[in-house]
PDB file of C-alpha atoms in Angstrom:
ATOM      1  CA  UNK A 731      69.029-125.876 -51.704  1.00  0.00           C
ATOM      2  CA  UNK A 732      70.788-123.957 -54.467  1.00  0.00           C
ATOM      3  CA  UNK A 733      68.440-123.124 -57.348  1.00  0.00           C
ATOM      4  CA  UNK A 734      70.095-123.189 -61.821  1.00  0.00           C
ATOM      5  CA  UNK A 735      69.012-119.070 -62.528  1.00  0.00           C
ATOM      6  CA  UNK A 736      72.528-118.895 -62.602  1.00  0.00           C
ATOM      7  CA  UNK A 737      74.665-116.400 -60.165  1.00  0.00           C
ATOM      8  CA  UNK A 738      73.490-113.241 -59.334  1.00  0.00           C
ATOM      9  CA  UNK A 739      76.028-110.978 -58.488  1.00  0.00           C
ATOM     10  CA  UNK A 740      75.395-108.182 -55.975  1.00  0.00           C
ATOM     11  CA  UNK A 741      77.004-104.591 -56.329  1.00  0.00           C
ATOM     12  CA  UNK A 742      76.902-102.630 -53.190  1.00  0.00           C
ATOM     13  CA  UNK A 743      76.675-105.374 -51.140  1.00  0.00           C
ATOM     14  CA  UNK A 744      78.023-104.039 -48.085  1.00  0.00           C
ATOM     15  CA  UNK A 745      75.745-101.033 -47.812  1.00  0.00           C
ATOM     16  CA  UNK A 746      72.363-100.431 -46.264  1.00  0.00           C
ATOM     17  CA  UNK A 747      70.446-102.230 -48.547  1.00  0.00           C
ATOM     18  CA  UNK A 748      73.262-104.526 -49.954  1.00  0.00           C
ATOM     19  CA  UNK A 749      73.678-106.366 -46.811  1.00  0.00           C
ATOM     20  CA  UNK A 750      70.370-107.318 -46.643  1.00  0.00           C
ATOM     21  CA  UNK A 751      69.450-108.401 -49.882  1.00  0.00           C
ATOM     22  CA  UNK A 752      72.412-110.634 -49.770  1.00  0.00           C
ATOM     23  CA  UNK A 753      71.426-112.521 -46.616  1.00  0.00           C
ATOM     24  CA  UNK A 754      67.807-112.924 -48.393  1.00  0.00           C
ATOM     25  CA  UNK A 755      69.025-114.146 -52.112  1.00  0.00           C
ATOM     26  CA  UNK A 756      71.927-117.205 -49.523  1.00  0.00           C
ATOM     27  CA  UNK A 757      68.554-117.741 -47.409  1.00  0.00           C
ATOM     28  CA  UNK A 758      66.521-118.426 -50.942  1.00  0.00           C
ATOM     29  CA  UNK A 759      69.027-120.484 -52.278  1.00  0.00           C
ATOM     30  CA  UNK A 760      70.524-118.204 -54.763  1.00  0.00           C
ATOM     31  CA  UNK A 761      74.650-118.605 -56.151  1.00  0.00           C
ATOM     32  CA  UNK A 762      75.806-114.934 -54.919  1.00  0.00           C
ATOM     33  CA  UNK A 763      78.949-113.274 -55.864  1.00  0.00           C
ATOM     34  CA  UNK A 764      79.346-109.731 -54.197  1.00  0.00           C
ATOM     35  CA  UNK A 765      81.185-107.527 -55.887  1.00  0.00           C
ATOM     36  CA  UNK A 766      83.724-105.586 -52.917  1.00  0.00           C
ATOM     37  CA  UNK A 767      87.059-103.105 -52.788  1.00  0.00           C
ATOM     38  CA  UNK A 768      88.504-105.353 -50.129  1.00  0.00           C
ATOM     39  CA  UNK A 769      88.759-109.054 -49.770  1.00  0.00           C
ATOM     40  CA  UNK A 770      88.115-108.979 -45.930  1.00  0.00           C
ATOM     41  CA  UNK A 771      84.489-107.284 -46.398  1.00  0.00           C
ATOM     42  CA  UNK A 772      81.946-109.049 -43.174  1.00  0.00           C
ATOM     43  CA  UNK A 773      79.397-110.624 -45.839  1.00  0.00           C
ATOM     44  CA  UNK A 774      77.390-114.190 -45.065  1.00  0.00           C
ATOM     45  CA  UNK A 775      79.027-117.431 -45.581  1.00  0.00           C
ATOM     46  CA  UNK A 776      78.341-118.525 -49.012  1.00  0.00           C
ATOM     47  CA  UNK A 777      78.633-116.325 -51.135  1.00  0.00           C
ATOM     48  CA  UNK A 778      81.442-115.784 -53.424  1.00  0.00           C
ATOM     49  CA  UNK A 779      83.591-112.429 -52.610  1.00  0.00           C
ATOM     50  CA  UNK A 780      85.455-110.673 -55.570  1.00  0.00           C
ATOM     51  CA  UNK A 781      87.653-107.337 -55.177  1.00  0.00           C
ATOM     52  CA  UNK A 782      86.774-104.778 -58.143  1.00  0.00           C
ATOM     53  CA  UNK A 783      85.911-101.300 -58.549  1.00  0.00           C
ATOM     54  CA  UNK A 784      83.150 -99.431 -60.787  1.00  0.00           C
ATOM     55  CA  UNK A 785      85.417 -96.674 -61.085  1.00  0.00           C
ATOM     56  CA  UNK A 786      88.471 -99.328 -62.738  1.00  0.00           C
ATOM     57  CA  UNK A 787      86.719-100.877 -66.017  1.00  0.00           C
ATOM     58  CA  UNK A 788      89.938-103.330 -66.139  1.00  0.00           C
ATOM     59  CA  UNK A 789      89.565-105.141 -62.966  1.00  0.00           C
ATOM     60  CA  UNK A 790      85.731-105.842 -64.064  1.00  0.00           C
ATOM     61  CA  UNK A 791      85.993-108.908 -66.153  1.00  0.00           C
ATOM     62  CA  UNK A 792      86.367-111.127 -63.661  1.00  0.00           C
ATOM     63  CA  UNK A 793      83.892-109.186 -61.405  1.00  0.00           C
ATOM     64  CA  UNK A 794      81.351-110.285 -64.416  1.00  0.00           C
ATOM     65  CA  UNK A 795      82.490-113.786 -65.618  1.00  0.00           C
ATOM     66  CA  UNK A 796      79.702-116.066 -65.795  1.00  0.00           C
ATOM     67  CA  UNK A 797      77.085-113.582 -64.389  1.00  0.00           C
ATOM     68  CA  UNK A 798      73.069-114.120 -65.383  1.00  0.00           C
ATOM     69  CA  UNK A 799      71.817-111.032 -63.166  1.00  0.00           C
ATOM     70  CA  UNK A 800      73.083-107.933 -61.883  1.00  0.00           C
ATOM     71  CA  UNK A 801      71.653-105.975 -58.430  1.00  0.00           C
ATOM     72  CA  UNK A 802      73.154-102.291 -59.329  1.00  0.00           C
ATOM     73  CA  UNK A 803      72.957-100.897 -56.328  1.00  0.00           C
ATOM     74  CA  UNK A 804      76.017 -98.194 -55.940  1.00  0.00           C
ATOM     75  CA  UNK A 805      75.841 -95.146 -55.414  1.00  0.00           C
ATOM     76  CA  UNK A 806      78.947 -92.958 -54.867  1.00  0.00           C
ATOM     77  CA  UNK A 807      77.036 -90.269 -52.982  1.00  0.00           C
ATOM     78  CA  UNK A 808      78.771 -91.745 -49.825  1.00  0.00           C
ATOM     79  CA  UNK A 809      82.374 -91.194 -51.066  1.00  0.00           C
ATOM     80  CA  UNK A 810      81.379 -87.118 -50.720  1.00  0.00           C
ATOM     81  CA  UNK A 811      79.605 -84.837 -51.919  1.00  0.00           C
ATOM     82  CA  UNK A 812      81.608 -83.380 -54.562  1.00  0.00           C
ATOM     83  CA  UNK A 813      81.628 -84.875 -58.395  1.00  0.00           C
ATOM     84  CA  UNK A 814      79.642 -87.667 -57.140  1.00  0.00           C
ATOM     85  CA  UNK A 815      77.553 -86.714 -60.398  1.00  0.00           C
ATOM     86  CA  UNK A 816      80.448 -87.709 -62.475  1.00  0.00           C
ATOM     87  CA  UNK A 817      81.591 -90.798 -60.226  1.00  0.00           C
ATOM     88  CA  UNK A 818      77.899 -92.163 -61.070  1.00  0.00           C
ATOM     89  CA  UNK A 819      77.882 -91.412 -64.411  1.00  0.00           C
ATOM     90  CA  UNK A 820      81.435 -92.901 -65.058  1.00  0.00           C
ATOM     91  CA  UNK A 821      80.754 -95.613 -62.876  1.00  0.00           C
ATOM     92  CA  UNK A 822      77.555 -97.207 -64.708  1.00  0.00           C
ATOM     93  CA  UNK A 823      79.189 -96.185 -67.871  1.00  0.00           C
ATOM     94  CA  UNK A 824      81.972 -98.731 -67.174  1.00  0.00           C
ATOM     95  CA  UNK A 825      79.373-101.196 -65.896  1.00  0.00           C
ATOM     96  CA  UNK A 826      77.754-101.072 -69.101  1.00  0.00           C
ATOM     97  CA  UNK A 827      80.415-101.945 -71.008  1.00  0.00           C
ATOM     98  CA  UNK A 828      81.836-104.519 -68.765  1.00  0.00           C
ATOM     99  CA  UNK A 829      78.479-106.123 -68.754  1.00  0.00           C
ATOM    100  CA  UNK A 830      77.723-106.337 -72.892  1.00  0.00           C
ATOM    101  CA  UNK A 831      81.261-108.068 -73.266  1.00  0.00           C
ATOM    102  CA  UNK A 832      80.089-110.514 -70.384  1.00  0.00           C
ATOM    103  CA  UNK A 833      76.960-111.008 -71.722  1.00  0.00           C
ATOM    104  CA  UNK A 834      75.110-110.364 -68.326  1.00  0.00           C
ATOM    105  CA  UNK A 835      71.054-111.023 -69.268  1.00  0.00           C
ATOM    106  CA  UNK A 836      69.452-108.724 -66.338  1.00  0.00           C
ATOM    107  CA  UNK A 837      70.353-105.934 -64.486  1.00  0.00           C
ATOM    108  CA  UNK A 838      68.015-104.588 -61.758  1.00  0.00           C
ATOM    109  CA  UNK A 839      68.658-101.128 -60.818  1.00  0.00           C
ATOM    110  CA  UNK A 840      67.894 -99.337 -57.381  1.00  0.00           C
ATOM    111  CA  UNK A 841      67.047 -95.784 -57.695  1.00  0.00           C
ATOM    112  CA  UNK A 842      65.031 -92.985 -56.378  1.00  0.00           C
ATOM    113  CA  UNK A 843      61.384 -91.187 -56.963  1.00  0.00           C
ATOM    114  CA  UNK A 844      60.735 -87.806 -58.201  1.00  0.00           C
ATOM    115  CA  UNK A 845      59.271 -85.989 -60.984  1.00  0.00           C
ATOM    116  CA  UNK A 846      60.891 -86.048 -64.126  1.00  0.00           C
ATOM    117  CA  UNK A 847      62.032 -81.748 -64.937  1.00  0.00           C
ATOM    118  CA  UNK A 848      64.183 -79.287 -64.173  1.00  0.00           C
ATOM    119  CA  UNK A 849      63.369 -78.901 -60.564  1.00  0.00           C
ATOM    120  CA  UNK A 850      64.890 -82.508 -59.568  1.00  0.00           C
ATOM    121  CA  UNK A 851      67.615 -82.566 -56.942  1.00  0.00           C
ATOM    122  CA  UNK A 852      70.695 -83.266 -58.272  1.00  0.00           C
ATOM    123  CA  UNK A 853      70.654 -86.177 -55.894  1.00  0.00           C
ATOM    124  CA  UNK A 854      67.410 -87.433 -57.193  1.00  0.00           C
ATOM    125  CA  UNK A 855      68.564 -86.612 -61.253  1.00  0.00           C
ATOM    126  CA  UNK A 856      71.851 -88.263 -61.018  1.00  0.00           C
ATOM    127  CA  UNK A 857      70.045 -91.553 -59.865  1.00  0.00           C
ATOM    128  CA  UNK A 858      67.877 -91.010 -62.776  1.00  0.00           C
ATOM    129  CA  UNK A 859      70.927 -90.506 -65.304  1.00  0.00           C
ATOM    130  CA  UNK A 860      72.412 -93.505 -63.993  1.00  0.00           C
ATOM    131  CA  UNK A 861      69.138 -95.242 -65.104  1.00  0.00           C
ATOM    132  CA  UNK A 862      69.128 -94.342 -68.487  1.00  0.00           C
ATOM    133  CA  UNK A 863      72.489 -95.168 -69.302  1.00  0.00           C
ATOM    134  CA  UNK A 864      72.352 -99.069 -67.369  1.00  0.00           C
ATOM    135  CA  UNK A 865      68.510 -98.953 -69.546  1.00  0.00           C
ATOM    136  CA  UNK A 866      70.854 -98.075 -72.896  1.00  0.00           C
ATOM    137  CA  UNK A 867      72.660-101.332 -72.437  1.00  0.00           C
ATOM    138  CA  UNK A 868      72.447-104.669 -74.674  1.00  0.00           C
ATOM    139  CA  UNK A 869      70.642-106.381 -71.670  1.00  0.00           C
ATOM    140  CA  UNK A 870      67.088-105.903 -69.654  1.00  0.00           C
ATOM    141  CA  UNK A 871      67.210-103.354 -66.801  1.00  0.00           C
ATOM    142  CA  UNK A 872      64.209-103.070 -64.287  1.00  0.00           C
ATOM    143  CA  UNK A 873      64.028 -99.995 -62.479  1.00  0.00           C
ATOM    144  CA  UNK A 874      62.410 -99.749 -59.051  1.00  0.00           C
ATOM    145  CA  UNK A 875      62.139 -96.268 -58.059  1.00  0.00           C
ATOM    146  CA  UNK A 876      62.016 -95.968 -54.537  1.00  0.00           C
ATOM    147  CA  UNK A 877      60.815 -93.728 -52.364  1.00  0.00           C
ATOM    148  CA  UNK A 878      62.222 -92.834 -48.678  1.00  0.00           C
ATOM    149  CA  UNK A 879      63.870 -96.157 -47.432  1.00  0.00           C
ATOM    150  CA  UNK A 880      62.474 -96.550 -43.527  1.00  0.00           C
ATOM    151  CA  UNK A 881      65.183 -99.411 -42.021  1.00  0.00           C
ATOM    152  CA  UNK A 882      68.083 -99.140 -39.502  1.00  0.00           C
ATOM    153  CA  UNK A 883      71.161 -97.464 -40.681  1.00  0.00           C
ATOM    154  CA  UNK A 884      69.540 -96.083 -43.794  1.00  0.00           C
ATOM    155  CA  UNK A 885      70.145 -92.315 -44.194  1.00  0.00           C
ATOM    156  CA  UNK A 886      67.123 -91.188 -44.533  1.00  0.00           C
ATOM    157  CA  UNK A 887      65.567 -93.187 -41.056  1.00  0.00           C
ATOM    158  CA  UNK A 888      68.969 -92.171 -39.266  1.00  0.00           C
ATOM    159  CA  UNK A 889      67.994 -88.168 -39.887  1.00  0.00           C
ATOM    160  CA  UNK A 890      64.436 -88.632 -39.631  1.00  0.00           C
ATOM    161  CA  UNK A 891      65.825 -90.175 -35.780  1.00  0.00           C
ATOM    162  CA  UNK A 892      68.640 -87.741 -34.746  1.00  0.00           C
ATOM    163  CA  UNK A 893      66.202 -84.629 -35.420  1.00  0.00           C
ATOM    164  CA  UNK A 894      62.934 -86.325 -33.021  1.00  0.00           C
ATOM    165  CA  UNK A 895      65.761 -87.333 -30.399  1.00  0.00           C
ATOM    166  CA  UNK A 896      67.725 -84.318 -30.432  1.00  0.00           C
ATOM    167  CA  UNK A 897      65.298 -81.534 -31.153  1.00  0.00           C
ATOM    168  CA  UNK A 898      62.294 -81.595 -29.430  1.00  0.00           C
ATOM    169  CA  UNK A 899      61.424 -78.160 -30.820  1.00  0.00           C
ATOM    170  CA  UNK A 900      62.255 -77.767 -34.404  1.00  0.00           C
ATOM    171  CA  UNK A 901      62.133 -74.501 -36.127  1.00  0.00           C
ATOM    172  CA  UNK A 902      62.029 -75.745 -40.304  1.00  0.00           C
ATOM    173  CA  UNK A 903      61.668 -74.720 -43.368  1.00  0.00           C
ATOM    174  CA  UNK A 904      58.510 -75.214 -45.806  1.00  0.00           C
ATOM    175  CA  UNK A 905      59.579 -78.565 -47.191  1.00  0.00           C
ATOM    176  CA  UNK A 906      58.316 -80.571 -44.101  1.00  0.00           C
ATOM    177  CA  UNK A 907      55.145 -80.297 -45.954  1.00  0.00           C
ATOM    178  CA  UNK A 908      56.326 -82.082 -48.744  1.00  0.00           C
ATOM    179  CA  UNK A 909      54.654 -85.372 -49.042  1.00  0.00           C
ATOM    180  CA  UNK A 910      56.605 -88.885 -49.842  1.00  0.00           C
ATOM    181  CA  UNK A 911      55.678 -92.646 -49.547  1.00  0.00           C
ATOM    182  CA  UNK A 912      57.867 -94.029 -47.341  1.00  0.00           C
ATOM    183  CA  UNK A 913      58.534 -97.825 -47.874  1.00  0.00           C
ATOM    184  CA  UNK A 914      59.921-100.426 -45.348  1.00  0.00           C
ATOM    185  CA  UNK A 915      63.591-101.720 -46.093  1.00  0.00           C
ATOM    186  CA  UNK A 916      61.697-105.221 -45.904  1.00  0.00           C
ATOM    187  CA  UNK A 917      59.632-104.466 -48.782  1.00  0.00           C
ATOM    188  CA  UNK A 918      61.910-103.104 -50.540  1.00  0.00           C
ATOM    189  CA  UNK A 919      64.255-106.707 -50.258  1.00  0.00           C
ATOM    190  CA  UNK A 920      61.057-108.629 -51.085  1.00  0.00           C
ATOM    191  CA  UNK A 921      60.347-106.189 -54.247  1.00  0.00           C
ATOM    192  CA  UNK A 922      64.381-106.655 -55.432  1.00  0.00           C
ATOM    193  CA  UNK A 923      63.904-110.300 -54.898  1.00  0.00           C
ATOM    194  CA  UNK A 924      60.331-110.632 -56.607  1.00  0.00           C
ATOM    195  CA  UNK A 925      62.083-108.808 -59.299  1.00  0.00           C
ATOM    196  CA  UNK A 926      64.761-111.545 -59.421  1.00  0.00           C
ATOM    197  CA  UNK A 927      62.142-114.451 -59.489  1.00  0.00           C
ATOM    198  CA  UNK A 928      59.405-112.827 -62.036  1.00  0.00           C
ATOM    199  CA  UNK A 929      60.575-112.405 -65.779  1.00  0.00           C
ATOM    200  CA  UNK A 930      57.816-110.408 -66.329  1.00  0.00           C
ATOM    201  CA  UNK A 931      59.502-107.711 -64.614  1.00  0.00           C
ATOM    202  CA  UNK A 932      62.591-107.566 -67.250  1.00  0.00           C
ATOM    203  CA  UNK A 933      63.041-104.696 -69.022  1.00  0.00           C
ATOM    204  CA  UNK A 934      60.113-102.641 -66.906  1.00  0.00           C
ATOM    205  CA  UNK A 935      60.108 -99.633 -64.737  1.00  0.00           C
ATOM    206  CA  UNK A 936      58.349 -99.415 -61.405  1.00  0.00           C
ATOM    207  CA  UNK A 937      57.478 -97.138 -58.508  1.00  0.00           C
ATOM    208  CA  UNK A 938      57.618 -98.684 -55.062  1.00  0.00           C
ATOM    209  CA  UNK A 939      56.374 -97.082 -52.140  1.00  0.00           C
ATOM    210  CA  UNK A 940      54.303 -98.313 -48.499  1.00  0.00           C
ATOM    211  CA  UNK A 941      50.457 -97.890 -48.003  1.00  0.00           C
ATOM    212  CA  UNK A 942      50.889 -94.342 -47.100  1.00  0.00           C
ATOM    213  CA  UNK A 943      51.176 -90.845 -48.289  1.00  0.00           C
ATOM    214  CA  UNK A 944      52.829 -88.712 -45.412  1.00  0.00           C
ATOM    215  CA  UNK A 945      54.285 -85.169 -45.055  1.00  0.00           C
ATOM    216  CA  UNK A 946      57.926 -84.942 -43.780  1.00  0.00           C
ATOM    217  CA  UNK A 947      55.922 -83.446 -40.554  1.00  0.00           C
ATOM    218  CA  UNK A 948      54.121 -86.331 -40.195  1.00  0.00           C
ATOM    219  CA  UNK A 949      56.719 -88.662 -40.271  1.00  0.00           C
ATOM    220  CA  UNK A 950      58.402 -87.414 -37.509  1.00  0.00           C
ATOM    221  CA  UNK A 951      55.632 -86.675 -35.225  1.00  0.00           C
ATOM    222  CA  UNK A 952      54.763 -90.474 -35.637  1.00  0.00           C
ATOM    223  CA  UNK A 953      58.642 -91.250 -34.958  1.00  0.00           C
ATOM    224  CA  UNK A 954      58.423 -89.004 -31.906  1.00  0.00           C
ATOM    225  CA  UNK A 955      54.865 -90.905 -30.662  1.00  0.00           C
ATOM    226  CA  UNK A 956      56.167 -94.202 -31.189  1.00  0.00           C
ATOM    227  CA  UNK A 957      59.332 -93.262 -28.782  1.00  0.00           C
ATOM    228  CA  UNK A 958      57.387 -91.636 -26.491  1.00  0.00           C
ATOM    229  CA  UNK A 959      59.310 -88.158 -26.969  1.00  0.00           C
ATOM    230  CA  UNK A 960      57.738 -84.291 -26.905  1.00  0.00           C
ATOM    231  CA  UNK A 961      58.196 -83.413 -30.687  1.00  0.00           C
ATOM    232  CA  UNK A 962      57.466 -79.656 -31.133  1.00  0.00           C
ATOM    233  CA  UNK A 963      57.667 -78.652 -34.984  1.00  0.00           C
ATOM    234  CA  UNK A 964      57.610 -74.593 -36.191  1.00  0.00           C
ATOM    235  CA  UNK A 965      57.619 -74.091 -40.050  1.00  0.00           C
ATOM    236  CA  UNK A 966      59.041 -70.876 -41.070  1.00  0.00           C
ATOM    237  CA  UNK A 967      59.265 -69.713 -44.828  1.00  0.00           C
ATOM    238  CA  UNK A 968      63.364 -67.996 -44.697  1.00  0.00           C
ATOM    239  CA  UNK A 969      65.007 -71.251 -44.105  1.00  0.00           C
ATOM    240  CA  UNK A 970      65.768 -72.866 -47.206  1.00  0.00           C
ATOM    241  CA  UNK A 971      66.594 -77.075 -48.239  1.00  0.00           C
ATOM    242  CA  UNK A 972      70.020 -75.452 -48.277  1.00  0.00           C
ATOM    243  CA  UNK A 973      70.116 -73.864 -45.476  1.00  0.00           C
ATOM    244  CA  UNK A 974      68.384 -76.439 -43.097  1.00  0.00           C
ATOM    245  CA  UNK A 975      71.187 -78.854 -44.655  1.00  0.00           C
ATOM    246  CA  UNK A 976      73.878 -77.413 -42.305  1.00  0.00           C
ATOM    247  CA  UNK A 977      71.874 -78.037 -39.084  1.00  0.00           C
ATOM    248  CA  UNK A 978      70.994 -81.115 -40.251  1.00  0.00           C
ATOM    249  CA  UNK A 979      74.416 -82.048 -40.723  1.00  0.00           C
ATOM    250  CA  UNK A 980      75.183 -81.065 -37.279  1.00  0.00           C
ATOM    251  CA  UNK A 981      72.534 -82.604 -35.000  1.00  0.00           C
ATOM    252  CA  UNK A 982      71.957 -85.695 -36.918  1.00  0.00           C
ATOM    253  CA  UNK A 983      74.433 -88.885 -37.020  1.00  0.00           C
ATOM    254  CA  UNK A 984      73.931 -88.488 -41.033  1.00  0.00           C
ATOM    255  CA  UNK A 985      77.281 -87.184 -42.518  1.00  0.00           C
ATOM    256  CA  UNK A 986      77.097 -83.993 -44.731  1.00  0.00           C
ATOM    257  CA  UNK A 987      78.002 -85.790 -47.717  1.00  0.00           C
ATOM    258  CA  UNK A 988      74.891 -87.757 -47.273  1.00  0.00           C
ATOM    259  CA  UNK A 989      72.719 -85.328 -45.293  1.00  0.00           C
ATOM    260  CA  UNK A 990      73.077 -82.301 -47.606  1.00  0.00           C
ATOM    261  CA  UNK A 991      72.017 -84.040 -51.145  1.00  0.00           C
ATOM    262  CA  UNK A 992      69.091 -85.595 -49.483  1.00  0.00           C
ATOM    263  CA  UNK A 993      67.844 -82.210 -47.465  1.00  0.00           C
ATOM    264  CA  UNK A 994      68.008 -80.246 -50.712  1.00  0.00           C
ATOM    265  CA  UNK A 995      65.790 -83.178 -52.525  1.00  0.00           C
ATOM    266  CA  UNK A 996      62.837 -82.633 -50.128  1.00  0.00           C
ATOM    267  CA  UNK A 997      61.414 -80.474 -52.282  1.00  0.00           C
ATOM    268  CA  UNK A 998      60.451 -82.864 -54.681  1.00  0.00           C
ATOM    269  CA  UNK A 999      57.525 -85.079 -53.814  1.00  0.00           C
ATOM    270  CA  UNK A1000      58.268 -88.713 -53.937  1.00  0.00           C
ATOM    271  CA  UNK A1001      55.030 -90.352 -54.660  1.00  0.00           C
ATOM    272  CA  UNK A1002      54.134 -93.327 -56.656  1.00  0.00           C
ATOM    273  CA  UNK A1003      52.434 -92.433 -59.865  1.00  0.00           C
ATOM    274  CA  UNK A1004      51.695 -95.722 -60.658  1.00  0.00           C
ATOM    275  CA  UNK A1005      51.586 -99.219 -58.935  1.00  0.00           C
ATOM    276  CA  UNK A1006      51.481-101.919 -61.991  1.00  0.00           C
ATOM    277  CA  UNK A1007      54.160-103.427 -59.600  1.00  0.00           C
ATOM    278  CA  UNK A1008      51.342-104.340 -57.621  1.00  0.00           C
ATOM    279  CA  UNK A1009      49.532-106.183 -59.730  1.00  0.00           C
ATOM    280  CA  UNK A1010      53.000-108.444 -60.646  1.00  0.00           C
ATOM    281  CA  UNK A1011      54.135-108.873 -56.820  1.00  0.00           C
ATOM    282  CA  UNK A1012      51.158-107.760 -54.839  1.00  0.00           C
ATOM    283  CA  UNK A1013      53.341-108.321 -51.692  1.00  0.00           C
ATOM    284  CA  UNK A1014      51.899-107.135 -47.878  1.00  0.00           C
ATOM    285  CA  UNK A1015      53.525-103.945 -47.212  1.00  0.00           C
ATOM    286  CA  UNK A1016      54.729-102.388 -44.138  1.00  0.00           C
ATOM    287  CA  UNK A1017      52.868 -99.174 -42.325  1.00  0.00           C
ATOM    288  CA  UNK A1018      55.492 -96.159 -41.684  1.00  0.00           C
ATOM    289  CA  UNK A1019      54.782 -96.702 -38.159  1.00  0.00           C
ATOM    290  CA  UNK A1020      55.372-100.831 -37.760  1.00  0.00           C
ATOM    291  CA  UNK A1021      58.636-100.159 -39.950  1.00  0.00           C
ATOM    292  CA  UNK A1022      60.226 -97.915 -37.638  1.00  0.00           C
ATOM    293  CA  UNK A1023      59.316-100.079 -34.791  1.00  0.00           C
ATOM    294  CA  UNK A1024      61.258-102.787 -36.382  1.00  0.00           C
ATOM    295  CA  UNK A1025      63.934-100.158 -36.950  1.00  0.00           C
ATOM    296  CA  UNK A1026      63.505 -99.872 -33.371  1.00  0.00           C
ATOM    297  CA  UNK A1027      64.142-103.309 -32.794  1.00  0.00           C
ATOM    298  CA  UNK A1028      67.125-103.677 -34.903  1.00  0.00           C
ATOM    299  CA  UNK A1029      68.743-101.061 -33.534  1.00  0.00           C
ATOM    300  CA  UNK A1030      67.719-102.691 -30.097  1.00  0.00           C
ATOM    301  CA  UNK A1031      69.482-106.076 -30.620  1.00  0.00           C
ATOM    302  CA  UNK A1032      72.794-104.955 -31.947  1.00  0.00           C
ATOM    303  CA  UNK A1033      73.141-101.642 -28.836  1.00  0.00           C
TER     304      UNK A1033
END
């Protein structure tokens, strides 16, 4: 049954987390228009495809026509490594705009964890800057700051995989000490949905993370358990984020475009602060171990 909260349009939509969200908001009943570079892109039946590009302000009025709430989920990190500062920055820029002419009431933005300072990732600061300049705009922006995404054909699963398959000794640097929150991609759909359906989240920013607080270490050792693999892991203090990047790069499935931003942004902890999201959308969450299993599975049914 279609529900009146108007259409919600869907940036992104054929990405990791794009693709998912927009099979939840059809299965809930939601009018979805998915915002795509070409007019052939595999989406669900139902929703309403329109060509555009972030990076073109002119072909984004009728991307916006008659939209009530924006998902804002690009991120040109994918298109290479190089500049993709400036591609963000120009790309929300032109959103913004676009958006206050349409008169778009919500905008919920996608972006990443980490401590606010000079020693953020460029990765990690550029999703910030895209923040504040979608949180300048003449409409309400919620902010979900994520943590590390665990779900089938996310990056940050898909490296975490190719190093416990591949290596079964790893000589690393220090950062596999680092500690993050990893959150299921399921949770993270329910959150961007709860969002959607709770007006109290307008205009807020929230950390989302799972129900535990893991080193990098851990993480794999508990990938390598739940495969049944030997997972052998030897810190040593010369090799650098930088430097691990390029082996990274190599044994992993990840690209380098991908692989190297996120390598060099494990040295900032990604841990929830805060949880007043909780207390809006106190929705079950996922352990790190049951959400690789069903990363498992995924994987699995489409081999």
């Amino acid at each position: 049954m279609e529900r009146d909260e108007g259409i919600v349009l869907v940036t992104g939509a054929t990405g990791f987390i794009g693709r998912r969200l927009v099979r939840r908001l059809v299965a809930e009943g939601f009018r979805v228009r998915c915002l795509v570079r070409r007019p052939d892109a595999d989406l669900p039946d139902g929703v309403e495809l329109v060509t555009g590009d972030l990076l073109e302000r002119r072909t984004l009025g009728p991307v916006l026509a008659g939209i009530d709430t924006v998902y804002y989920l690009v991120h040109s990190m994918a298109g290479g490594r190089a500049g993709f500062e400036r591609r963000d920055r120009e790309a929300a820029g032109n959103f913004v705009t676009a958006a206050e002419r349409a008169g778009v009431r919500r905008v919920i933005f996608l972006g990443g964890l980490g401590e606010r300072g000079e020693n953020l990732s460029e990765h990690l600061a550029s999703r910030l800057e895209v923040a504040q300049i979608l949180q300048a705009g003449r409409f309400r922006t919620t902010f979900l700051r994520a943590a590390v995404i665990i779900g089938a054909g996310g990056a940050s699963y898909e490296m975490v995989k190719g190093l416990v398959e591949r290596l079964p000794v790893m000589i690393t640097p220090r950062w596999v000490s680092t500690l993050c929150q990893p959150i299921g991609v399921g949770d993270v759909i329910a959150y961007l949905v709860g969002c959607l359906k709770d007006e109290r989240t307008a205009g807020g920013t929230f950390e989302i993370g799972g129900p535990e607080i893991l080193s990098y270490r851990e993480m794999m050792e508990r990938f390598a358990r739940i495969e049944g693999r030997p997972c052998f892991i030897v810190p040593v203090p010369f090799l650098t984020p930088k430097l691990s990047s390029y082996w990274v790069g190599l044994v992993t499935p990840v690209r380098p475009s991908i692989s190297m931003p996120l390598i060099e942004g494990v040295r900032n902890e990604v841990v929830c602060r805060e949880e007043r999201i909780r207390e809006l959308l106190p929705l079950p969450l996922t352990s790190y171990d049951e959400a690789v299993r069903i990363a498992l599975a995924e994987e699995a049914k489409t081999a």
